[in-house]
mmCIF file of C-alpha atoms and ligand atoms in Angstrom:
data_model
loop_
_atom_site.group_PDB
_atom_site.id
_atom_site.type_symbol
_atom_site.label_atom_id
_atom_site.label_comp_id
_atom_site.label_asym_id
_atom_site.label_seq_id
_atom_site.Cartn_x
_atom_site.Cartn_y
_atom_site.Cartn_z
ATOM 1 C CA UNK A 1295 82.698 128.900 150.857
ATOM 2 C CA UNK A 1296 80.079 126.192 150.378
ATOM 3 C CA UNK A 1297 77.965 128.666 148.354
ATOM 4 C CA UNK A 1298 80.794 129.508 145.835
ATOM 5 C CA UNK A 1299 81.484 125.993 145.317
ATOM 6 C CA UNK A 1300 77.800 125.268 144.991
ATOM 7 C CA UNK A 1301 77.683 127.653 142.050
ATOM 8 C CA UNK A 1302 80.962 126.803 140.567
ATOM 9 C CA UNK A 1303 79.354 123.119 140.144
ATOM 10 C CA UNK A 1304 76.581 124.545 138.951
ATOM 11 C CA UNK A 1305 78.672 126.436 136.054
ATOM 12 C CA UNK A 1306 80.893 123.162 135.581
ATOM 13 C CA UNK A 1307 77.221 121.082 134.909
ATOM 14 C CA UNK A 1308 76.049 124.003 132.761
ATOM 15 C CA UNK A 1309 79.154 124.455 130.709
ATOM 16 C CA UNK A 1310 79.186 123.291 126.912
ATOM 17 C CA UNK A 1311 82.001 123.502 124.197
ATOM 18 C CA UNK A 1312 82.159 123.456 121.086
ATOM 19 C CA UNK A 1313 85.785 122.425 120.022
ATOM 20 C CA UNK A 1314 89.038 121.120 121.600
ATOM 21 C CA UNK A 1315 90.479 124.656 121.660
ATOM 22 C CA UNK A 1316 87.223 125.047 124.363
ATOM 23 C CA UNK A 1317 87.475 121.692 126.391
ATOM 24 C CA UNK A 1318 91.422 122.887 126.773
ATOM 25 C CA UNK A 1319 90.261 126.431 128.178
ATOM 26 C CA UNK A 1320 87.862 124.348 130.117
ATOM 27 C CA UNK A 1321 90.401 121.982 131.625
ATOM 28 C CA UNK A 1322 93.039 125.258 132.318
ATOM 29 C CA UNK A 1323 89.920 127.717 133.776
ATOM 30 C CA UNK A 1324 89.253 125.169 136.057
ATOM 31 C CA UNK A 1325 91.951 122.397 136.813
ATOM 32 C CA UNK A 1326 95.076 123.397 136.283
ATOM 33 C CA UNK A 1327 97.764 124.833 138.646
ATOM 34 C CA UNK A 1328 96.516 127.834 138.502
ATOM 35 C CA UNK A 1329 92.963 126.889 137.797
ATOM 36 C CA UNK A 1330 89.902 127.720 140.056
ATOM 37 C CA UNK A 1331 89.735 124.907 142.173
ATOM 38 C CA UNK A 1332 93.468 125.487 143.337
ATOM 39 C CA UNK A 1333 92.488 128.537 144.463
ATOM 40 C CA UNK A 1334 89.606 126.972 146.460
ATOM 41 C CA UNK A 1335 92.002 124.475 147.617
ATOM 42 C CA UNK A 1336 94.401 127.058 149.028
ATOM 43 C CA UNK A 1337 91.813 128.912 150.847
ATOM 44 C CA UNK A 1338 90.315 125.408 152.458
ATOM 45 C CA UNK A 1339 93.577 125.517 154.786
ATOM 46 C CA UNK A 1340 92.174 128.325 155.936
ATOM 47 C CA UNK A 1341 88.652 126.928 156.750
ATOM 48 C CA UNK A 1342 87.762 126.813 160.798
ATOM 49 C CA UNK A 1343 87.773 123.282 161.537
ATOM 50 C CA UNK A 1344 84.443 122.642 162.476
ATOM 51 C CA UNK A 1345 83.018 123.022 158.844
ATOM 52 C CA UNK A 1346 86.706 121.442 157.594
ATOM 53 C CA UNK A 1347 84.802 117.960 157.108
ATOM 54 C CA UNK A 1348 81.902 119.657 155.403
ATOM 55 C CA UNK A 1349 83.419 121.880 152.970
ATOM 56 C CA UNK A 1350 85.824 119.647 152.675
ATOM 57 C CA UNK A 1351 83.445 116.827 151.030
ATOM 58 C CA UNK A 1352 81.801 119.281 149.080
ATOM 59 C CA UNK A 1353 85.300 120.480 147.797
ATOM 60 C CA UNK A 1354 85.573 116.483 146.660
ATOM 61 C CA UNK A 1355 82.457 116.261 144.641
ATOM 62 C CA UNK A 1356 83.139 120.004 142.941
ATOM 63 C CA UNK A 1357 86.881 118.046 141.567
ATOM 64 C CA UNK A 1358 85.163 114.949 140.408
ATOM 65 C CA UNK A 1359 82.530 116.536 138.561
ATOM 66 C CA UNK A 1360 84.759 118.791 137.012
ATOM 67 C CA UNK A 1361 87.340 116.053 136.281
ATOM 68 C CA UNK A 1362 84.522 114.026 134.636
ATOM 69 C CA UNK A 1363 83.464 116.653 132.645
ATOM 70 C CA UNK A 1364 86.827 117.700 131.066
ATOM 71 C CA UNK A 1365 87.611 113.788 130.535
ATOM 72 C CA UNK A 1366 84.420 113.652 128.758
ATOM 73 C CA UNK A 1367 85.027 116.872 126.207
ATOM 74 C CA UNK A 1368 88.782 115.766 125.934
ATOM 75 C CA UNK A 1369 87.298 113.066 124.585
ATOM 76 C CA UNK A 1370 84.844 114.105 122.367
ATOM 77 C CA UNK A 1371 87.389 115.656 120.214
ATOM 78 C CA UNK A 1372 89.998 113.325 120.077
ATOM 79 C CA UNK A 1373 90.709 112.924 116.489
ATOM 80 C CA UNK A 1374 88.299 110.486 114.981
ATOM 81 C CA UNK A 1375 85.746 109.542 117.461
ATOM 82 C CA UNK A 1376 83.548 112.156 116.593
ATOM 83 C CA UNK A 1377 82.998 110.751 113.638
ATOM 84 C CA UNK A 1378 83.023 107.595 114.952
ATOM 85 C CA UNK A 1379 79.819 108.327 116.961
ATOM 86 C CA UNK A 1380 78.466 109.319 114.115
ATOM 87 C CA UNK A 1381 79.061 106.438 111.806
ATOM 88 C CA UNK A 1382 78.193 103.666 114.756
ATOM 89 C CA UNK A 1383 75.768 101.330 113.605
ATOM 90 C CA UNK A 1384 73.849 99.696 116.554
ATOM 91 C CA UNK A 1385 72.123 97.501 114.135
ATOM 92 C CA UNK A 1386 74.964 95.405 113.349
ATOM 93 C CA UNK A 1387 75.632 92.089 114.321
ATOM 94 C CA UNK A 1388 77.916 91.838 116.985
ATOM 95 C CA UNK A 1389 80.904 89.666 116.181
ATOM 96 C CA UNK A 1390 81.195 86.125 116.358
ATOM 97 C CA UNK A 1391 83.195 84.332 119.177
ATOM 98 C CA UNK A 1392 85.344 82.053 117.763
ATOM 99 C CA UNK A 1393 84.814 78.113 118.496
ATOM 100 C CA UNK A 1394 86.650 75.823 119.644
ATOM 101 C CA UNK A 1395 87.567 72.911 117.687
ATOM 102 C CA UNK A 1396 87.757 68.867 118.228
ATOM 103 C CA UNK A 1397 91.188 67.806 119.859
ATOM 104 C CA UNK A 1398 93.274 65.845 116.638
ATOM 105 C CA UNK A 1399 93.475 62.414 118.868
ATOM 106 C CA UNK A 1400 89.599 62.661 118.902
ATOM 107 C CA UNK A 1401 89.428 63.349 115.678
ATOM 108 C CA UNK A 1402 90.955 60.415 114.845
ATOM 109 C CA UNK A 1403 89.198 58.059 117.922
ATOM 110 C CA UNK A 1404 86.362 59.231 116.133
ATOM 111 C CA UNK A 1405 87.291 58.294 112.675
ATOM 112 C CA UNK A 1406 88.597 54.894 113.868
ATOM 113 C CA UNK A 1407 85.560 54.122 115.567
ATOM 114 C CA UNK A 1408 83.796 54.874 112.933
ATOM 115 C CA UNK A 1409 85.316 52.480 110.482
ATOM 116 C CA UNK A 1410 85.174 49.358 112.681
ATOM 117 C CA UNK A 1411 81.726 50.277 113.197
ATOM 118 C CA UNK A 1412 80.694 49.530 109.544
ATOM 119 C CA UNK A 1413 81.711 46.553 109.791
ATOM 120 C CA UNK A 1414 79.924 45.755 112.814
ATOM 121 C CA UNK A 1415 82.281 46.082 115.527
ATOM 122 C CA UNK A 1416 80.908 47.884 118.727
ATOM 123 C CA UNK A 1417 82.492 50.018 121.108
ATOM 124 C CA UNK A 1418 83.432 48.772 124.717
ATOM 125 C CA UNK A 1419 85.402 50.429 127.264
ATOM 126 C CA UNK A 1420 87.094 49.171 130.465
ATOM 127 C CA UNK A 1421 88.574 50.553 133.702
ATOM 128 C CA UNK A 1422 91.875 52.519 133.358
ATOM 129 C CA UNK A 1423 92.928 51.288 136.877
ATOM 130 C CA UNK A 1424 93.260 47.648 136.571
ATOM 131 C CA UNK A 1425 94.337 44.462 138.709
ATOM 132 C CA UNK A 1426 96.843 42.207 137.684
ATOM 133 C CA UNK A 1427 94.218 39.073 136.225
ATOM 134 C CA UNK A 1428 92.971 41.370 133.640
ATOM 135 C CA UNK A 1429 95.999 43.354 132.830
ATOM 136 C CA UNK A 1430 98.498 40.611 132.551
ATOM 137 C CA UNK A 1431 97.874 37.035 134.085
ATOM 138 C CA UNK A 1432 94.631 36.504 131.731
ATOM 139 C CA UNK A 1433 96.546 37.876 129.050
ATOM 140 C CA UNK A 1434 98.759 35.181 129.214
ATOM 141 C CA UNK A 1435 102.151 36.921 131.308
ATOM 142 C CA UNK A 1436 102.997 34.099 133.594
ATOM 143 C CA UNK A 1437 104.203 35.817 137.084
ATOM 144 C CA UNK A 1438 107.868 36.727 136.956
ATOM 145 C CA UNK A 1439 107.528 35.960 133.041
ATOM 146 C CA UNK A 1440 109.871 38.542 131.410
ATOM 147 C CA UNK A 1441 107.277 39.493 128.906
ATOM 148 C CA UNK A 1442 106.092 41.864 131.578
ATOM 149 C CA UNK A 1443 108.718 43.898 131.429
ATOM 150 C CA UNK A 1444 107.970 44.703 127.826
ATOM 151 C CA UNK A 1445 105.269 47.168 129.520
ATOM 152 C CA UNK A 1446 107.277 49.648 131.908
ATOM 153 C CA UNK A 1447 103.982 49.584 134.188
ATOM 154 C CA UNK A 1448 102.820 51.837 136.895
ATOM 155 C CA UNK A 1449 101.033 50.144 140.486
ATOM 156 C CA UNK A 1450 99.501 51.576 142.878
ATOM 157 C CA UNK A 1451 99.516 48.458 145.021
ATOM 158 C CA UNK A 1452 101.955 45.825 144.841
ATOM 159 C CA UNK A 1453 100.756 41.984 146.246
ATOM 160 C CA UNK A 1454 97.867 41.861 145.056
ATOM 161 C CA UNK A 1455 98.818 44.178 141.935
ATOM 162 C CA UNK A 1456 96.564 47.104 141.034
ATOM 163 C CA UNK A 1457 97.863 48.891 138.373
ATOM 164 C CA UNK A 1458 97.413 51.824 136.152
ATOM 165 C CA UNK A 1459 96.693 49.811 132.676
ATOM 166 C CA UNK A 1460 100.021 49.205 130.291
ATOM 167 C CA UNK A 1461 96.777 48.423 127.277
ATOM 168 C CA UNK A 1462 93.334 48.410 126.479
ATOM 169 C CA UNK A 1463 94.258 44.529 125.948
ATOM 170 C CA UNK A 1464 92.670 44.413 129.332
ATOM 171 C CA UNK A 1465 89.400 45.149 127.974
ATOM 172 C CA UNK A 1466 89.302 42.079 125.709
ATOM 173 C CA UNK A 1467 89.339 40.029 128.822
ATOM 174 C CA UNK A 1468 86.886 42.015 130.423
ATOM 175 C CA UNK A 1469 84.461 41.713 127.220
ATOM 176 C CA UNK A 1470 85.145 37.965 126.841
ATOM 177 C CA UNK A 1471 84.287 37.109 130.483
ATOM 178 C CA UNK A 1472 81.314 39.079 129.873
ATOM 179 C CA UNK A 1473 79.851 38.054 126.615
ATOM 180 C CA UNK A 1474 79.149 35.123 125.188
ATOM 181 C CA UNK A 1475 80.388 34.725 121.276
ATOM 182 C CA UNK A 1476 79.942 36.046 118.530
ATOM 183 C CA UNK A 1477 82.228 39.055 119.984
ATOM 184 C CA UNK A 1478 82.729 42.154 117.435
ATOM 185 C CA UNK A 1479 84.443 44.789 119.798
ATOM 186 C CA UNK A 1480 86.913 47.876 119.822
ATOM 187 C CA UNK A 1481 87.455 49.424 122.939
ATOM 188 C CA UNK A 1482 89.220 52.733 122.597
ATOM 189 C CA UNK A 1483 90.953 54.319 125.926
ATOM 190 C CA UNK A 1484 93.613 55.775 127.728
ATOM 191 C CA UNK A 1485 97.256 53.940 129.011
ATOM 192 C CA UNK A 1486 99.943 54.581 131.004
ATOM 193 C CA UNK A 1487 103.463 53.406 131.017
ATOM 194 C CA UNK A 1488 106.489 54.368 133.238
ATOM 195 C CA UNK A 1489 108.350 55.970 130.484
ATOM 196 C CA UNK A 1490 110.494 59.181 129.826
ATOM 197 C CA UNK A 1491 108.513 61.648 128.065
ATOM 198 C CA UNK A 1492 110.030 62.296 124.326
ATOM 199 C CA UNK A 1493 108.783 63.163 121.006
ATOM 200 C CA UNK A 1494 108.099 59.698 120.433
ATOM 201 C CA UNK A 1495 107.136 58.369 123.728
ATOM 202 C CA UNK A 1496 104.613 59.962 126.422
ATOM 203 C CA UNK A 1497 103.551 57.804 129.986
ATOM 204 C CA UNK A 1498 100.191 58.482 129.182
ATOM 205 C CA UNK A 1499 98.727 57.646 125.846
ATOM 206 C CA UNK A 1500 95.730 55.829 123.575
ATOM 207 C CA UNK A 1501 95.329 52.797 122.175
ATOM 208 C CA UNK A 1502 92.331 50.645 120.290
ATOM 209 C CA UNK A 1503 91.978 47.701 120.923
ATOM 210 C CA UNK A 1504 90.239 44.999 118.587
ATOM 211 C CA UNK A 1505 88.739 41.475 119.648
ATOM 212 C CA UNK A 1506 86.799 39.424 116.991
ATOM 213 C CA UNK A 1507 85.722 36.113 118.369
ATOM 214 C CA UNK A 1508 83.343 33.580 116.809
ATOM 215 C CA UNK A 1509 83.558 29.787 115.095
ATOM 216 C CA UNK A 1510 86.112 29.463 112.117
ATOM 217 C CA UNK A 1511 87.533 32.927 112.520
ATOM 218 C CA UNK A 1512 91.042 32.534 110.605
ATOM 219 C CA UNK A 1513 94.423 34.597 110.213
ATOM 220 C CA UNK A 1514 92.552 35.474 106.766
ATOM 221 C CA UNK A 1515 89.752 37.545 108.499
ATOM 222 C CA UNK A 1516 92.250 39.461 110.196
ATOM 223 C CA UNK A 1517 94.497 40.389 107.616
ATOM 224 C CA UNK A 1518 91.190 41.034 105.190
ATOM 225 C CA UNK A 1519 89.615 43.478 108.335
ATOM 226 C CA UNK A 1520 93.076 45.294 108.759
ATOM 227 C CA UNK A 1521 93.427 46.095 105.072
ATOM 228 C CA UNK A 1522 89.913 47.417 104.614
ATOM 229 C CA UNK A 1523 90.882 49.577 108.421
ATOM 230 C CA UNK A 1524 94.364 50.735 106.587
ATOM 231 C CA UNK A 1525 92.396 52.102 102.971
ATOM 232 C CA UNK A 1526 89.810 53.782 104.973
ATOM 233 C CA UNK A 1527 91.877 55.430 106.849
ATOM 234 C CA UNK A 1528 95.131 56.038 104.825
ATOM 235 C CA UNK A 1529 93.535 55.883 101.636
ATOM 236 C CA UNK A 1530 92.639 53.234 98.666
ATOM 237 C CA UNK A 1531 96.099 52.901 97.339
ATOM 238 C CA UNK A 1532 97.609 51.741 101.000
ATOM 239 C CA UNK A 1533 99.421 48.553 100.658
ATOM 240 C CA UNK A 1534 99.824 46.065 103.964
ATOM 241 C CA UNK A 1535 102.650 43.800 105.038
ATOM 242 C CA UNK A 1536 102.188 41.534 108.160
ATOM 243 C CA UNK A 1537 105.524 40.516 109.990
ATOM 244 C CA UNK A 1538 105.867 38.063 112.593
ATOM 245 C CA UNK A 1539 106.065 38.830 115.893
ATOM 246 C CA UNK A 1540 105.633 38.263 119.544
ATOM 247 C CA UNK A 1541 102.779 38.533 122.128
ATOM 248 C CA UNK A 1542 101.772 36.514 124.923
ATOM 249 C CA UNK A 1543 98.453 37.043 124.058
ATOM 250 C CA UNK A 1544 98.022 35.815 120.809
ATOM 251 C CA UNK A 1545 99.945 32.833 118.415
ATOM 252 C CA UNK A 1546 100.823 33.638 116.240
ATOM 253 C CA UNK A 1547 100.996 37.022 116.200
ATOM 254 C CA UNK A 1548 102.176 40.044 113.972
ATOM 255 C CA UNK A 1549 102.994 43.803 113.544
ATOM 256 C CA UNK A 1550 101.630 45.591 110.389
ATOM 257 C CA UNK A 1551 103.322 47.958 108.440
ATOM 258 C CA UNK A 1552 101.273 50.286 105.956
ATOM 259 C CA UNK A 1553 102.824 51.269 103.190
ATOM 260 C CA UNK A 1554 104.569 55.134 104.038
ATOM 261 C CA UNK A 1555 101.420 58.039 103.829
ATOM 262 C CA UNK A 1556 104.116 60.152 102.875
ATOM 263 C CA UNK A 1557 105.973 59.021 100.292
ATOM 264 C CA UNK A 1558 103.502 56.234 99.212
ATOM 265 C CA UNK A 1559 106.100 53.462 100.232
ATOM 266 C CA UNK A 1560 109.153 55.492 97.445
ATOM 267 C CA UNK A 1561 111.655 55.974 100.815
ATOM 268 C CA UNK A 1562 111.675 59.161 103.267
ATOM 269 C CA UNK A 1563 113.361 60.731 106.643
ATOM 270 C CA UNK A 1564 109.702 59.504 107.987
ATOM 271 C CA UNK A 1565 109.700 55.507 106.783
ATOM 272 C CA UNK A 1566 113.613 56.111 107.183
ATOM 273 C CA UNK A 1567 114.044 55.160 103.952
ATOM 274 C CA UNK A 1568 111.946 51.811 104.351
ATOM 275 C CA UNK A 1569 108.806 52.625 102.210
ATOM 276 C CA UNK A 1570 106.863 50.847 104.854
ATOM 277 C CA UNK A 1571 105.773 52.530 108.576
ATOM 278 C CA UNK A 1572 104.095 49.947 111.623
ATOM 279 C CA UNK A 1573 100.795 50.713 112.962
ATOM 280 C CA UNK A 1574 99.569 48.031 114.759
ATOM 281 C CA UNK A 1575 100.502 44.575 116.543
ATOM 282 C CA UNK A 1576 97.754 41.423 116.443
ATOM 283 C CA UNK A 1577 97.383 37.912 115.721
ATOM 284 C CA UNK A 1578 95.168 34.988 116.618
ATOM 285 C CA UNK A 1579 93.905 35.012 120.066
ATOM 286 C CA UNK A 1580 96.229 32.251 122.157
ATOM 287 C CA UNK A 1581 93.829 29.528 123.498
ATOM 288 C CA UNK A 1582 94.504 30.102 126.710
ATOM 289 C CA UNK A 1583 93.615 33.566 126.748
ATOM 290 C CA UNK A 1584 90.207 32.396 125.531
ATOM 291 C CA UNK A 1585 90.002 29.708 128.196
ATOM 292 C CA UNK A 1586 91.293 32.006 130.722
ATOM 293 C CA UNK A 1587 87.985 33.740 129.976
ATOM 294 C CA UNK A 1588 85.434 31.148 129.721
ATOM 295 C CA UNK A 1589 85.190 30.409 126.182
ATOM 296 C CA UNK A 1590 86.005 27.344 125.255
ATOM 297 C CA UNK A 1591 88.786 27.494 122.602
ATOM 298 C CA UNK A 1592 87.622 24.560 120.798
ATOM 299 C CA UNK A 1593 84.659 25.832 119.614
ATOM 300 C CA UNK A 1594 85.713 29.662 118.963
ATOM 301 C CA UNK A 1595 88.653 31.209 117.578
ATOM 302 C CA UNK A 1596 89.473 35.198 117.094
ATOM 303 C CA UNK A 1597 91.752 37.625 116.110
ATOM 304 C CA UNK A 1598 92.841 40.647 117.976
ATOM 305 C CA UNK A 1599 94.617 43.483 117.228
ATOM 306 C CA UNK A 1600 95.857 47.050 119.312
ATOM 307 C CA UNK A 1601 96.803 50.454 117.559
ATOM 308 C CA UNK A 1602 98.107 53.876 119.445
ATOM 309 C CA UNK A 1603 95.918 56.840 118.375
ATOM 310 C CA UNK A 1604 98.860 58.804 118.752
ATOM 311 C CA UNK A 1605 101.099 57.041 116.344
ATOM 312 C CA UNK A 1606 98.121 57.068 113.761
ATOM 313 C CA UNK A 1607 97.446 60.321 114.042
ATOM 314 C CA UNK A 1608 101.230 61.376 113.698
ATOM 315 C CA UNK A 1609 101.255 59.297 110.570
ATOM 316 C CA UNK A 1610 97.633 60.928 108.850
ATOM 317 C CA UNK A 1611 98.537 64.593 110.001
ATOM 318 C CA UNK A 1612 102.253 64.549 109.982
ATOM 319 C CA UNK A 1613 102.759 65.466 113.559
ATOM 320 C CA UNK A 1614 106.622 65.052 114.299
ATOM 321 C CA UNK A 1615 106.429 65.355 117.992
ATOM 322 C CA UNK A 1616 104.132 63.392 120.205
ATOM 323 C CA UNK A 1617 104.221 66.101 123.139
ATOM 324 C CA UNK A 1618 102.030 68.593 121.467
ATOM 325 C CA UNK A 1619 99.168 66.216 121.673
ATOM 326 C CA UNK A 1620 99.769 66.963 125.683
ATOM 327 C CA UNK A 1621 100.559 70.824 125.517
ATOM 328 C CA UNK A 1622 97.011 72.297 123.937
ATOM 329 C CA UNK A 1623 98.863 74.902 122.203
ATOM 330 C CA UNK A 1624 96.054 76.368 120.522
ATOM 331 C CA UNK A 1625 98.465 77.396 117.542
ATOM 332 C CA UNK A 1626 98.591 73.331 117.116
ATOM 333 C CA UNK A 1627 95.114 72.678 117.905
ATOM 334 C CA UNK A 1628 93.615 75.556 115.607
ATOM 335 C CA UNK A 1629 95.030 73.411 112.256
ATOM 336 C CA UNK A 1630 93.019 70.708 112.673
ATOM 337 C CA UNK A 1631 89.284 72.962 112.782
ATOM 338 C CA UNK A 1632 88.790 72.566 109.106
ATOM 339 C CA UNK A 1633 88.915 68.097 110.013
ATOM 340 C CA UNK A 1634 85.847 68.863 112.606
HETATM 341 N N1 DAH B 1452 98.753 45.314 123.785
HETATM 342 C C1 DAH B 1452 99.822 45.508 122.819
HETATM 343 C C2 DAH B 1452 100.676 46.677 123.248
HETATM 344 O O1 DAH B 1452 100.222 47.515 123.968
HETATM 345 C C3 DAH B 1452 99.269 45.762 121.455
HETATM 346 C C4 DAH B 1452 98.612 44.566 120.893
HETATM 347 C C5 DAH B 1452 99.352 43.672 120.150
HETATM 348 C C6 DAH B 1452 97.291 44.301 121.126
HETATM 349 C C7 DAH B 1452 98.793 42.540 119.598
HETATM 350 C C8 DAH B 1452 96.691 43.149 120.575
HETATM 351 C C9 DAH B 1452 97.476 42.283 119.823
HETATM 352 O O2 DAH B 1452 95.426 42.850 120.755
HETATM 353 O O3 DAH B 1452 96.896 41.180 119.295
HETATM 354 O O4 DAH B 1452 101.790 46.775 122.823
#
């Protein structure tokens, strides 16, 4: 029996067609229900068993080979990829993978960075877990002060505090007890509040933070530095408006409103009507904040100012729902390769 398989192999290696009509007689001659190697199947059970294992294996290797073989002209003549063989080009470039592109809250660290750094401002960054002295007491929050509690905050010890930081505002202390004056500084990063995710609020965000610190530095040099940030990155025709406000870091202090991207301050379902959309809160930096630091606030004054990336990149791009920033849908994230 091993002989007759032997040479039925042998045929199986040998044997050529020339059309699908011939790899179909192929395939019936030889594996179908009444094809050859049934046949040799049913006589197997009759095999002694001391060559069982033997024939047996050789039995194997004859249905493989012949399986291959009829896969192989099946698919030769399968319409089309005979002249597909014919037509490939192994010349050709292979195709490109497609890249990735820059996340849109880069994008606009990037672009924010960027502007501040024309006009000299560096970049400094800070720890995102922070004690209480540079998160809040420096910054002016008297214990138990109820300003606090503007900042739903995060610890991860309680007595002394350690916290997750509610602002980069921490870094301004950092950089002050640090460096001596003149201070030029931005320090971009990431925050965390204890807050119910929504499309306008996320527990974990960015901010910038701005510090300016040097002799005669007036409410004038801030407004004039947070026009010139609002053009460049709204455009020219952005208009400003400052509105008092509170801080405990700075007196007196302010939130800006740009005029609305969108409408150009006319009144839409974005500005609600207003014409005007906040960006940012600032103000003079309070003298104890400065003396809390070791600069003596009767020499040096500054200004100081804190955006969210998230809520300027909302406003540039139009994005109505903070949580995509968070999801990497890459249906979101594609639209922003052409600002790489
Ligand atoms: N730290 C403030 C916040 O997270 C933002 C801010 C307001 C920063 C006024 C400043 C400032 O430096 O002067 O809400």
């Amino acid at each position: 029996m091993i002989e007759k398989i032997q040479e039925l192999i042998q045929e199986i290696v040998n044997f050529e067609v020339s059309n699908a009509e011939e790899a179909d007689q192929f395939r019936i001659k030889f594996l179908s229900r009444k094809g050859l190697l049934n046949d040799l199947f049913e006589d197997f059970k009759k095999v002694d068993n001391a060559s069982k294992r033997e024939v047996g294996q050789k039995l194997n290797e004859l249905k493989s080979i012949a399986q291959s073989r009829s896969n192989e002209f099946k698919e030769r003549f399968e319409a089309g990829s005979s002249s597909i063989s014919k037509d490939l080009d192994l010349s050709l470039p292979s195709e490109v993978s497609e890249l990735g592109s820059r996340h849109p809250l880069s994008l606009v660290r990037k672009e924010i960075i960027d502007i501040f750094s024309h006009i000299g401002f560096t970049v400094s960054e800070g720890p995102e877990i922070e004690d209480d002295w540079h998160n809040f007491s420096a910054l002016n929050f008297p214990e138990e002060h109820p300003a606090r509690d503007m900042q739903d905050t995060f610890f991860i010890e309680k007595k002394p505090d350690i916290t997750l930081r509610t602002h980069t505002s921490s870094v301004q202390v950092r950089v002050m007890e640090n460096q001596k004056p003149p201070i030029r500084t931005i320090s971009p990063g990431r925050v965390f509040r204890n807050e119910a995710i929504s499309a306008r609020a996320h527990c974990i965000f960015h901010q910038v933070e701005g510090l300016y610190i040097d002799e005669d530095v007036s409410f004038a040099d801030l407004k004039q530095t947070l026009m010139y940030f609002a053009k460049e990155m709204f455009g020219d025709k952005t208009k400003i408006r400052l509105r008092p406000s509170y801080f405990p870091f700075t007196e007196p202090s302010a939130e800006m409103d740009i005029s609305c991207p969108f409408c150009a301050g006319k009144g839409c379902n974005i500005c609600k009507g207003a014409g005007w959309v906040e960006i940012l809160g600032c103000g003079m930096v309070d003298p104890n904040v400065l003396e809390n630091a070791g600069i003596d606030s009767k020499k040096y004054t500054g200004f100081a100012f804190g955006m969210g990336i998230e809520r300027i990149t909302m406003l540039k791009y139009q994005v109505k729902d903070l949580r995509l920033f968070f999801e990497n849908d890459v249906r979101f994230l594609n639209q922003f390769k052409s600002a790489f």
